[in-house]
Short mmCIF file of C-alpha atoms and ligand atoms in Angstrom, two decimals:
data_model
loop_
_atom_site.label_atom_id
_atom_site.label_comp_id
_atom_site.label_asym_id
_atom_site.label_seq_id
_atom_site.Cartn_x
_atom_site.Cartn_y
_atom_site.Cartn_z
CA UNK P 14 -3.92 9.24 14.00
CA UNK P 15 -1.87 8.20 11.39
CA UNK P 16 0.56 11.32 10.38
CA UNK P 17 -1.31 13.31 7.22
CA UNK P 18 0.64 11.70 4.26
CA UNK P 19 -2.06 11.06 1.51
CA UNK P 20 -2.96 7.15 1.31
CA UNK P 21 -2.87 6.59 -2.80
CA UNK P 22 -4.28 3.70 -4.39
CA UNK P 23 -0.45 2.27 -5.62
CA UNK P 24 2.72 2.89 -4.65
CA UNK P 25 5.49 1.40 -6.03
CA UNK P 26 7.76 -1.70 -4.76
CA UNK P 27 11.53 -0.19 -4.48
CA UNK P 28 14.50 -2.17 -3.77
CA UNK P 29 16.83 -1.17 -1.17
CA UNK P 30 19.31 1.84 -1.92
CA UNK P 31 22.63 -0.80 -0.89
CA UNK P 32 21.37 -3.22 -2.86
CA UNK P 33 20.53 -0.99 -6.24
CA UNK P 34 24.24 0.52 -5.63
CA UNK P 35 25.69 -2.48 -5.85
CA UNK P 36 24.29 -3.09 -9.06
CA UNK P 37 24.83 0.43 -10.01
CA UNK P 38 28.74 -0.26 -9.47
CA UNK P 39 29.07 -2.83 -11.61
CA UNK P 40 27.27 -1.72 -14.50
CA UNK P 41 29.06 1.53 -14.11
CA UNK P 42 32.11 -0.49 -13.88
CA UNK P 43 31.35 -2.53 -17.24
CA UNK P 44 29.83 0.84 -18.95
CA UNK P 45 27.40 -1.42 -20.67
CA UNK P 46 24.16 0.66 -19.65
CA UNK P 47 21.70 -1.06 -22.27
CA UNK P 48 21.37 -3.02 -25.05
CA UNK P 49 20.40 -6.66 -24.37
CA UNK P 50 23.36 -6.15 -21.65
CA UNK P 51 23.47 -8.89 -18.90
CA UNK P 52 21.01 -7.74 -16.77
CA UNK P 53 18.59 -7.41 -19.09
CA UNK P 54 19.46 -10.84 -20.54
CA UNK P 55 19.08 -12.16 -16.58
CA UNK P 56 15.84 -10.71 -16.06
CA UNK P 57 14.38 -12.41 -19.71
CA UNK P 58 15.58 -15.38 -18.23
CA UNK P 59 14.34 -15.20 -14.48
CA UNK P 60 10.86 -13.65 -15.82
CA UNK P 61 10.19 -16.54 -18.24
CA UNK P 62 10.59 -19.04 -15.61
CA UNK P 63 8.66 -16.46 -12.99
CA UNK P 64 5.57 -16.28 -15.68
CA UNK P 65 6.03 -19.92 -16.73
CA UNK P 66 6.16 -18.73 -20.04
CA UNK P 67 9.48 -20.25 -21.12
CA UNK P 68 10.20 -16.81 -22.92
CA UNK P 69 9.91 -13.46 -22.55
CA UNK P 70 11.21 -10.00 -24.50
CA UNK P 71 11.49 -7.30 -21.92
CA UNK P 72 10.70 -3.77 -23.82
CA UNK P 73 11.30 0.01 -21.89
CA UNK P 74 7.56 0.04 -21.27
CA UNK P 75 4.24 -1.89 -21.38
CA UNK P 76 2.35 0.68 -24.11
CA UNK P 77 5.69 0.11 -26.54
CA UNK P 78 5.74 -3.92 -26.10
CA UNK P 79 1.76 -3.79 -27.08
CA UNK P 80 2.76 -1.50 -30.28
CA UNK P 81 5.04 -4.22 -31.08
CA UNK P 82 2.59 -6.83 -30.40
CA UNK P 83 -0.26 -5.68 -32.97
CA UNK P 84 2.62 -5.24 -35.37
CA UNK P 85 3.74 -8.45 -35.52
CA UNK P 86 1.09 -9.89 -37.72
CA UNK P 87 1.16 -7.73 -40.64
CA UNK P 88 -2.81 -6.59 -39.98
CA UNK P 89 -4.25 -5.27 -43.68
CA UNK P 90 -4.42 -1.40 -43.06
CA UNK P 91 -7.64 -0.14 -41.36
CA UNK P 92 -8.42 -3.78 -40.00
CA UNK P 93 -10.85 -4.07 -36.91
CA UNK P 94 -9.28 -5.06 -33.36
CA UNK P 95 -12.54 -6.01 -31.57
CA UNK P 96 -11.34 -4.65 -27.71
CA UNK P 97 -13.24 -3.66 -24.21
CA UNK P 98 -12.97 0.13 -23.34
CA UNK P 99 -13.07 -0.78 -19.70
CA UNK P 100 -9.43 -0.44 -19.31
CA UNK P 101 -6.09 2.39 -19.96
CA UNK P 102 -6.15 4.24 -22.94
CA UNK P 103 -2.88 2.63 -23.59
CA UNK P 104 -4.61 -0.59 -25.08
CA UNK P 105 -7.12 1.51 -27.36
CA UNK P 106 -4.33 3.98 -28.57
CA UNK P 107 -1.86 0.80 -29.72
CA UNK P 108 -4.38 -0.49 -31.57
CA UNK P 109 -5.29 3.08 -33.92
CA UNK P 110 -1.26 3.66 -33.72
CA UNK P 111 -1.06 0.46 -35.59
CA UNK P 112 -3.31 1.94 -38.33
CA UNK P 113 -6.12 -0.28 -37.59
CA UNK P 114 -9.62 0.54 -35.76
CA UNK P 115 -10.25 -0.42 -32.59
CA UNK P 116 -14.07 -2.14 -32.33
CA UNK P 117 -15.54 -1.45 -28.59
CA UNK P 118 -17.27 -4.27 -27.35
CA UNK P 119 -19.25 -5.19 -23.58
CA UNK P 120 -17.49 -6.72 -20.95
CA UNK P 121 -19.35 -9.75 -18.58
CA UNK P 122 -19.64 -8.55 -14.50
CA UNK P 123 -16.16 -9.22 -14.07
CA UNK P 124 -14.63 -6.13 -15.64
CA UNK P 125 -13.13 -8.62 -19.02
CA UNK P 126 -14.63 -9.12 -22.67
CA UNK P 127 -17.41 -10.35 -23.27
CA UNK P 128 -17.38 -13.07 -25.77
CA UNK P 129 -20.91 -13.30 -26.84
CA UNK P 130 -20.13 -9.58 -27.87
CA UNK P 131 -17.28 -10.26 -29.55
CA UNK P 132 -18.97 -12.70 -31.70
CA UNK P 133 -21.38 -10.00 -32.41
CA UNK P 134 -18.86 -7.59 -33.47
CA UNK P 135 -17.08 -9.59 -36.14
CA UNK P 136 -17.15 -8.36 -39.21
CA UNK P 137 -14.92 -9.40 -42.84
CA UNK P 138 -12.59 -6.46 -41.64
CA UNK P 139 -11.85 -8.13 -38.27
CA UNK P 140 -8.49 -9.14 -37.36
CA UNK P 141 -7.70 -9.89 -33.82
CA UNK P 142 -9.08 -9.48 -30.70
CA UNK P 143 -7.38 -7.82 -28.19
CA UNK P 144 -8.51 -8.62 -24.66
CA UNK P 145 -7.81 -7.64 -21.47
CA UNK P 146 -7.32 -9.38 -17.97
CA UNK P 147 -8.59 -6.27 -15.88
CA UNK P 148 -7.55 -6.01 -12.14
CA UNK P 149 -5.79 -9.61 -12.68
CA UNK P 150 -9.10 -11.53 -13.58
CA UNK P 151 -8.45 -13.82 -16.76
CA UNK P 152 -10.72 -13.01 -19.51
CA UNK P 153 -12.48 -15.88 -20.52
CA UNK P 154 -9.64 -17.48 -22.53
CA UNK P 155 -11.60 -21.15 -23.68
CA UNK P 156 -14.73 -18.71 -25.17
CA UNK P 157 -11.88 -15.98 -26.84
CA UNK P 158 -10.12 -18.80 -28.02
CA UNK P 159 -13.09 -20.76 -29.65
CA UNK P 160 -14.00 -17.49 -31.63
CA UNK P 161 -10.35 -17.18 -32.63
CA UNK P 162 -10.58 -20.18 -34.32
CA UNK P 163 -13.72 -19.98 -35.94
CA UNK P 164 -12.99 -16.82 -37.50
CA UNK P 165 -9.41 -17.02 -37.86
CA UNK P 166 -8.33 -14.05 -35.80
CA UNK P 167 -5.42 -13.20 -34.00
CA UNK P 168 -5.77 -13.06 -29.93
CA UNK P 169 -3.76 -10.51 -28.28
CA UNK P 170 -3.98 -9.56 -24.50
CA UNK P 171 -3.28 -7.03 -22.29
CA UNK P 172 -1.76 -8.28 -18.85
CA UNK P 173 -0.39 -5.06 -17.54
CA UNK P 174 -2.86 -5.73 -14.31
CA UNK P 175 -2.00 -9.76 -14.37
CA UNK P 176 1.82 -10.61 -12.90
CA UNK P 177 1.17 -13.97 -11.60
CA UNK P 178 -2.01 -14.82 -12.49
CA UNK P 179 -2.47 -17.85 -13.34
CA UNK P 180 -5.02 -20.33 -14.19
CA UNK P 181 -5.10 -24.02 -12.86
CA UNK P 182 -1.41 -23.27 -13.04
CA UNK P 183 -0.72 -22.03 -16.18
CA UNK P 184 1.10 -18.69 -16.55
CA UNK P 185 -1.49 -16.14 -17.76
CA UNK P 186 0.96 -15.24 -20.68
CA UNK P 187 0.48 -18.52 -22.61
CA UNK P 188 -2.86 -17.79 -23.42
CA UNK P 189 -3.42 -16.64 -26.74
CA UNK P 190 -0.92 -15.68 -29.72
CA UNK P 191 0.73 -13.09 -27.78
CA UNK P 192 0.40 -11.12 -23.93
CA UNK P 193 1.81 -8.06 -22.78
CA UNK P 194 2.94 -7.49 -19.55
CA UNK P 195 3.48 -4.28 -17.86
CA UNK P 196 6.74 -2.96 -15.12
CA UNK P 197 4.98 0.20 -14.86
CA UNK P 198 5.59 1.72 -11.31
CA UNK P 199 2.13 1.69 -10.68
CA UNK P 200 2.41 -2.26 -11.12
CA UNK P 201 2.95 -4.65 -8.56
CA UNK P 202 6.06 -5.70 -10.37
CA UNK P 203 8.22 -3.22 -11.16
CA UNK P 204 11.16 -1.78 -13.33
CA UNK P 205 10.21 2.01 -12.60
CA UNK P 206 8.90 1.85 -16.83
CA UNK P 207 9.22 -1.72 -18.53
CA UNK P 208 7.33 -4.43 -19.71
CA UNK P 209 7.41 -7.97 -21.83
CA UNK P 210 6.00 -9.67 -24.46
CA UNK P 211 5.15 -13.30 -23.95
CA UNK P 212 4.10 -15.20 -27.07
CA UNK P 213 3.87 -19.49 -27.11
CA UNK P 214 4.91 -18.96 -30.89
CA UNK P 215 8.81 -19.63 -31.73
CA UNK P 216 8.42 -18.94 -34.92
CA UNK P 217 7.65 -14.90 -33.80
CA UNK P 218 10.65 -14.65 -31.66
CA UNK P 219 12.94 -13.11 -34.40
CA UNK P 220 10.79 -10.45 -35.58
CA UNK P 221 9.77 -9.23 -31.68
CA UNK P 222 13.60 -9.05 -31.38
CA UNK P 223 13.83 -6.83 -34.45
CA UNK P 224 11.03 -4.69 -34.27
CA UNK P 225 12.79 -3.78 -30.42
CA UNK P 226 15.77 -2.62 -31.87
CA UNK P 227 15.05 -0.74 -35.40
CA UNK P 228 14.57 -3.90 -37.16
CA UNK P 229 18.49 -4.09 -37.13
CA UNK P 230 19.56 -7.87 -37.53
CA UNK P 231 23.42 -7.00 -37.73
CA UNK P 232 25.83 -3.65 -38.36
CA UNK P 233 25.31 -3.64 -42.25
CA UNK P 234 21.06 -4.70 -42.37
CA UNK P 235 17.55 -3.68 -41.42
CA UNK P 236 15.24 -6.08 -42.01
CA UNK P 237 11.99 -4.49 -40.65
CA UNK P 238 10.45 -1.29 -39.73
CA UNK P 239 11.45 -1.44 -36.03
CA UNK P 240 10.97 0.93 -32.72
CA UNK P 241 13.00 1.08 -30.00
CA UNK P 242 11.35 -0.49 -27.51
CA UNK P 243 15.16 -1.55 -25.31
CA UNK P 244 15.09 -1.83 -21.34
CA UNK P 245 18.17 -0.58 -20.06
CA UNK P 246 20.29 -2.08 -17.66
CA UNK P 247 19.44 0.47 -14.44
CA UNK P 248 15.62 -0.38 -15.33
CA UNK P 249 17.03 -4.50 -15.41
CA UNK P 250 18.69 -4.63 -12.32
CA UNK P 251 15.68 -2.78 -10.37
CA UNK P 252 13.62 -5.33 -12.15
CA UNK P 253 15.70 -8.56 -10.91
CA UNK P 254 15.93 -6.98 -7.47
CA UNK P 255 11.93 -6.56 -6.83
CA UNK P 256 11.66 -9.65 -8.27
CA UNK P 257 13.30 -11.27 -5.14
CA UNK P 258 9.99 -8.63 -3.01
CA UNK P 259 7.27 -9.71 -5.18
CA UNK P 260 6.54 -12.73 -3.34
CA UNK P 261 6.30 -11.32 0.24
CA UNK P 262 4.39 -7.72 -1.28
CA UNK P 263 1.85 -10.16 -2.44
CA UNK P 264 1.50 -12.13 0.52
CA UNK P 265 0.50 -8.42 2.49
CA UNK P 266 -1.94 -8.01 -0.23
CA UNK P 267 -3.48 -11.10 0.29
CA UNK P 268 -3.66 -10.57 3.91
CA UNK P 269 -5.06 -6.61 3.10
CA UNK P 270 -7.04 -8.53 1.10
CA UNK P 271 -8.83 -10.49 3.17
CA UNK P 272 -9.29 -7.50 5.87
CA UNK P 273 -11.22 -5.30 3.35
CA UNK P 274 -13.27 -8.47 2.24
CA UNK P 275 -13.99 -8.55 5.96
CA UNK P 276 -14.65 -5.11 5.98
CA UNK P 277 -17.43 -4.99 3.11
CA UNK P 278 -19.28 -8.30 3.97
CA UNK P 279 -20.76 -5.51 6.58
CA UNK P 280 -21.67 -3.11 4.46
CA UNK P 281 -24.81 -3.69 2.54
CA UNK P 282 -24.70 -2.54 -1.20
CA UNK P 283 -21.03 -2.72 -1.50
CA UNK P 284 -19.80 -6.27 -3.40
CA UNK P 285 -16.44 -7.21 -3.74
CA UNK P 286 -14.59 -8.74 -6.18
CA UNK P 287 -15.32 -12.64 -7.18
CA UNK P 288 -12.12 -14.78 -7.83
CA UNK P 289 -12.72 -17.79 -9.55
CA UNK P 290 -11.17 -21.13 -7.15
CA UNK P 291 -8.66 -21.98 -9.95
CA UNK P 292 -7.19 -18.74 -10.73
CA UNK P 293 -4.05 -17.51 -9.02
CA UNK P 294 -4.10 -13.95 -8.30
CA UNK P 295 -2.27 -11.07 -9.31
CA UNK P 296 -2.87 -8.82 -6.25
CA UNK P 297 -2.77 -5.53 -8.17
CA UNK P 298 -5.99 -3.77 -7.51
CA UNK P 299 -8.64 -3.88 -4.71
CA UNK P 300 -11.97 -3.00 -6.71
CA UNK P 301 -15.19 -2.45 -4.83
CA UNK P 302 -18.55 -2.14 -6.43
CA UNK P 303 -21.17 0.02 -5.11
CA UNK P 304 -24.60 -0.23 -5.84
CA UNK P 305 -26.38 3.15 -5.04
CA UNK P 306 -30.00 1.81 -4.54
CA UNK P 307 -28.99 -0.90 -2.07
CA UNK P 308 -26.28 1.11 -0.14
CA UNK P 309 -27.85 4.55 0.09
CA UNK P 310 -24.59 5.92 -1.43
CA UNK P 311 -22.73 6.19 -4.66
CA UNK P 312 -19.13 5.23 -5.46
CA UNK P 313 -18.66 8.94 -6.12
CA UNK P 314 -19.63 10.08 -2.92
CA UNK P 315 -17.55 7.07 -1.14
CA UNK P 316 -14.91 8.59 -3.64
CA UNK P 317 -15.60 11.94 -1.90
CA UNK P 318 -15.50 10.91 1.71
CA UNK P 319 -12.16 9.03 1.60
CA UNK P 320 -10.71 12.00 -0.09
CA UNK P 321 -11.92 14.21 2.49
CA UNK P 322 -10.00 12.08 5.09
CA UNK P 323 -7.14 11.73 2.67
CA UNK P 324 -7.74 8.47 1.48
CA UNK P 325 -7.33 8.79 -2.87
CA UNK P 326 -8.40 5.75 -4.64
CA UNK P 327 -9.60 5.84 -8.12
CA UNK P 328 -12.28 5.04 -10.07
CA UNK P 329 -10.45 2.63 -12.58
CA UNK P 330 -12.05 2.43 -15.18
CA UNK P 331 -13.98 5.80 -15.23
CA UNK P 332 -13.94 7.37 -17.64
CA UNK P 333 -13.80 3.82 -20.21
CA UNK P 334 -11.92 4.36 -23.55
CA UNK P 335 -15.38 6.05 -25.74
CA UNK P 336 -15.68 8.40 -22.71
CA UNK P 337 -12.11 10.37 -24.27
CA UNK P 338 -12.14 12.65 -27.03
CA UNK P 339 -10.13 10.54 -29.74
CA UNK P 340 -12.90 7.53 -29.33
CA UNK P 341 -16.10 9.42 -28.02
CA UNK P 342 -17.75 8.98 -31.54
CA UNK P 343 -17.38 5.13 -31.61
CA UNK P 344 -20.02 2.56 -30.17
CA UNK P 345 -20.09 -0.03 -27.93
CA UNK P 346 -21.13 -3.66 -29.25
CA UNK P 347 -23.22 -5.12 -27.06
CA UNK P 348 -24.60 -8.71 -26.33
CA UNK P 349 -26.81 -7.49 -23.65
CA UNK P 350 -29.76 -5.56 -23.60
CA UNK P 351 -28.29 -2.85 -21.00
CA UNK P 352 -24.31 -2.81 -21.52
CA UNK P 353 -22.63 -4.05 -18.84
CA UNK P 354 -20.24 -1.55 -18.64
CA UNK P 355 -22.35 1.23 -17.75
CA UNK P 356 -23.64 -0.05 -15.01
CA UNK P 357 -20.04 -1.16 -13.71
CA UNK P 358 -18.66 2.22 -14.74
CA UNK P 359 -20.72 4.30 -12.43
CA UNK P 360 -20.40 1.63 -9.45
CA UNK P 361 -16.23 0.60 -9.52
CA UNK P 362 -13.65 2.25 -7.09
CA UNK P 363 -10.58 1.10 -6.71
CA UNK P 364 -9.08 1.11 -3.18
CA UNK P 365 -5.49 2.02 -2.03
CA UNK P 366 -4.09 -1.50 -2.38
CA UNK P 367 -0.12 -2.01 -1.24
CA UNK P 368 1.72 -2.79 1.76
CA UNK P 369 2.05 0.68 3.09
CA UNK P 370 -1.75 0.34 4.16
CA UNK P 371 -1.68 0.16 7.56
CA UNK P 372 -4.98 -0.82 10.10
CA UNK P 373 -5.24 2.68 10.50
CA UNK P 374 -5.96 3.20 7.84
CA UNK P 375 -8.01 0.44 7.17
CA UNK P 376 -10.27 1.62 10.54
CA UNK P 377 -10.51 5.44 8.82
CA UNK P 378 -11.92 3.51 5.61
CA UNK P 379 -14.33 1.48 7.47
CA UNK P 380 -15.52 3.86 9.49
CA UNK P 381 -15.78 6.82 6.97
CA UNK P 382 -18.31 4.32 4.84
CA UNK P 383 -20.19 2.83 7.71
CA UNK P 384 -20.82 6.66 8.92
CA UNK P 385 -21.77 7.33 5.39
CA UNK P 386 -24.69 4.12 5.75
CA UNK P 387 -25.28 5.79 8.96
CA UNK P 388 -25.96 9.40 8.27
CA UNK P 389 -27.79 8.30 5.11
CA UNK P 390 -30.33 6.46 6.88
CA UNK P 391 -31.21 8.99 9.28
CA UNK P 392 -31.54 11.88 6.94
C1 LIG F 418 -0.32 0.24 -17.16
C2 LIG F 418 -1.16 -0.23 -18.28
C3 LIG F 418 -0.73 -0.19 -19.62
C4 LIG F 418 0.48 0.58 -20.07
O1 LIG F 418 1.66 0.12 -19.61
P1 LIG F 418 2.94 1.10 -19.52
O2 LIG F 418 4.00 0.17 -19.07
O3 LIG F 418 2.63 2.16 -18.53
O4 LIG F 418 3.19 1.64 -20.88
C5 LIG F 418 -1.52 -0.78 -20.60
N1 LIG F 418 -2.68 -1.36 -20.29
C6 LIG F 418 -3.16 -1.40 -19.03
C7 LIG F 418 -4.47 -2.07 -18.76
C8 LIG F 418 -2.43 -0.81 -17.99
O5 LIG F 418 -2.93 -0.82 -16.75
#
């Protein structure tokens, strides 16, 4: 038995004590502790070759960067961002702390926007559309783009889920006008709170650097109404340190992976997720979906069971965005004639996905939900 330490669904990448001292020394030694210091400055550099991005702003979290992001562009007051609920309330809240309205729309089978929904929702007050590439699946970028440029809107996404993803070998940040990126702890890479902006637009690269720091462009002048959205140097140096883990974290996913997939393919009612062949994956989440008819269960009472032997995943993303009180009196625009999202809200659990999963563990899952088929059956 494995000893009784809950199993969570993250937990976070951490570099070695020695090494973070080390860094710790020196920046205690230079007493430069933030403010685009050199660490900071490193990491920009190492993470816009990392993403393939060319450039990236580093910011002291992911929910800041993506207040910065839908600032940017000077959106008319009360304008519509056409979004998915089916993600963190971080995305829905920078959007109405913007000043503008966030327009729920469906999402396709694989968690992202829909875009025949999108086109749906588009109204004359409709700005941007702010997408988001859930558990590391790309939204469908060609359809979001084509839409973009019909109606002349503004595409914004939400990577927090998508370090590394790529598509036929493009970073996933060069996609659109402008991506966020999360360093949350919860995220497979990590600087314990951080994240980036990635944006294929020079000519936006001034004002993200302002609106991080006050809008202050030298001692004597503010030239915008800015935040402070600065990574510090402890936060840096964690970053470039995991940065040199990411690589072998993701190859245990991978292989974790593959054992779960092996895992489900057994269990009837239980699908897992579909990666499309030219997508690079992110490896942060291990969604399963359960269908209750076909399996004899529901997610909530696989939710249950696991629990019950210690096992906490979560039901990302139950409850969606119009489920919470500041959004529960807005719709969802749907394409469909059942939305998507309910269905996939009632059937998605998210499974403790990190290196720390052991077979063990992976036996105590498999047998909890086979037992669950079992005792189902012969009720
Ligand atoms: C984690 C997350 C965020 C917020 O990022 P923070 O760095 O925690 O502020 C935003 N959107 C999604 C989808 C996330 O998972």
């Amino acid at each position: 038995m494995p000893d009784n330490k809950p199993l969570l669904v993250t937990s976070p990448l951490l570099p070695s004590l020695q090494d973070l001292s080390v860094c710790l020394s020196d920046i205690w030694k230079s007493k430069w502790v933030t403010n685009h210091g050199q660490y900071h400055n490193r990491l920009e550099e190492t993470l816009g070759s990392y993403l393939k991005t060319d450039n990236c702003f580093v910011f002291n979290n992911g929910t800041i960067a993506l207040l910065v992001a839908l600032k940017l562009f000077d959106f008319k007051l009360n304008s519509e961002v056409i979004t998915t609920p089916f993600t963190f309330a971080a995305t829905a809240h920078s959007i109405a702390w913007n000043q503008l309205t966030p327009v729920f729309v469906d999402v396709k089978q694989d968690g992202t926007i829909c875009p025949k929904s999108i086109e749906k929702a588009i109204t004359d007050k409709t700005c941007a559309i702010l997408g988001v590439h859930v558990y590391g699946t790309p939204c469908d970028v060609e359809a979001i783009n084509k839409i973009a440029v019909k109606y002349d809107l503004v595409t914004i996404y939400d990577a927090a889920h998508a370090f590394g993803t790529e598509i036929d070998g493009v970073g996933i940040g060069c996609f659109g006008d402008i991506t966020m990126f999360s360093f949350h702890a919860t995220k497979l890479f990590n600087t314990i709170e951080g994240g980036c902006l990635t944006t294929p637009h020079t000519d936006l690269h001034k004002k993200i650097y302002l609106l991080r720091n006050f809008g202050i462009s030298d001692e004597a002048s503010v030239l915008e109404i800015g935040i402070n959205g600065k990574m510090n140097e402890i936060q840096a140096a964690v970053g470039l340190l995991n940065l040199d883990l990411v690589a072998e974290e993701k190859k245990k996913r991978h292989t974790l992976r593959e054992k779960y997939n092996h895992i489900f393919s057994a269990i009837k009612g239980v699908s897992v997720q579909q990666l499309p062949e030219n997508v690079t994956y992110s490896e942060q989440y291990y969604p399963v979906f359960i269908d209750k008819e076909k399996a004899g269960f529901s997610r909530d009472q696989m939710y249950d069971q696991l629990k019950q032997k210690n096992i906490y995943t979560r039901k990302y993303f139950t409850p969606i965005c119009t489920d919470f009180v500041p959004f529960k009196d807005y719709q969802i625009v749907t394409n469909h004639s059942n939305a998507v999202i309910d269905s996939l809200k009632s059937q998605v659990l998210c499974l403790p996905f990190h290196s720390d999963v052991t077979d063990v563990h992976l036996h105590i899952i498999r047998d909890s939900v086979t037992n669950m088929t079992y005792l189902l059956a012969n009720k």
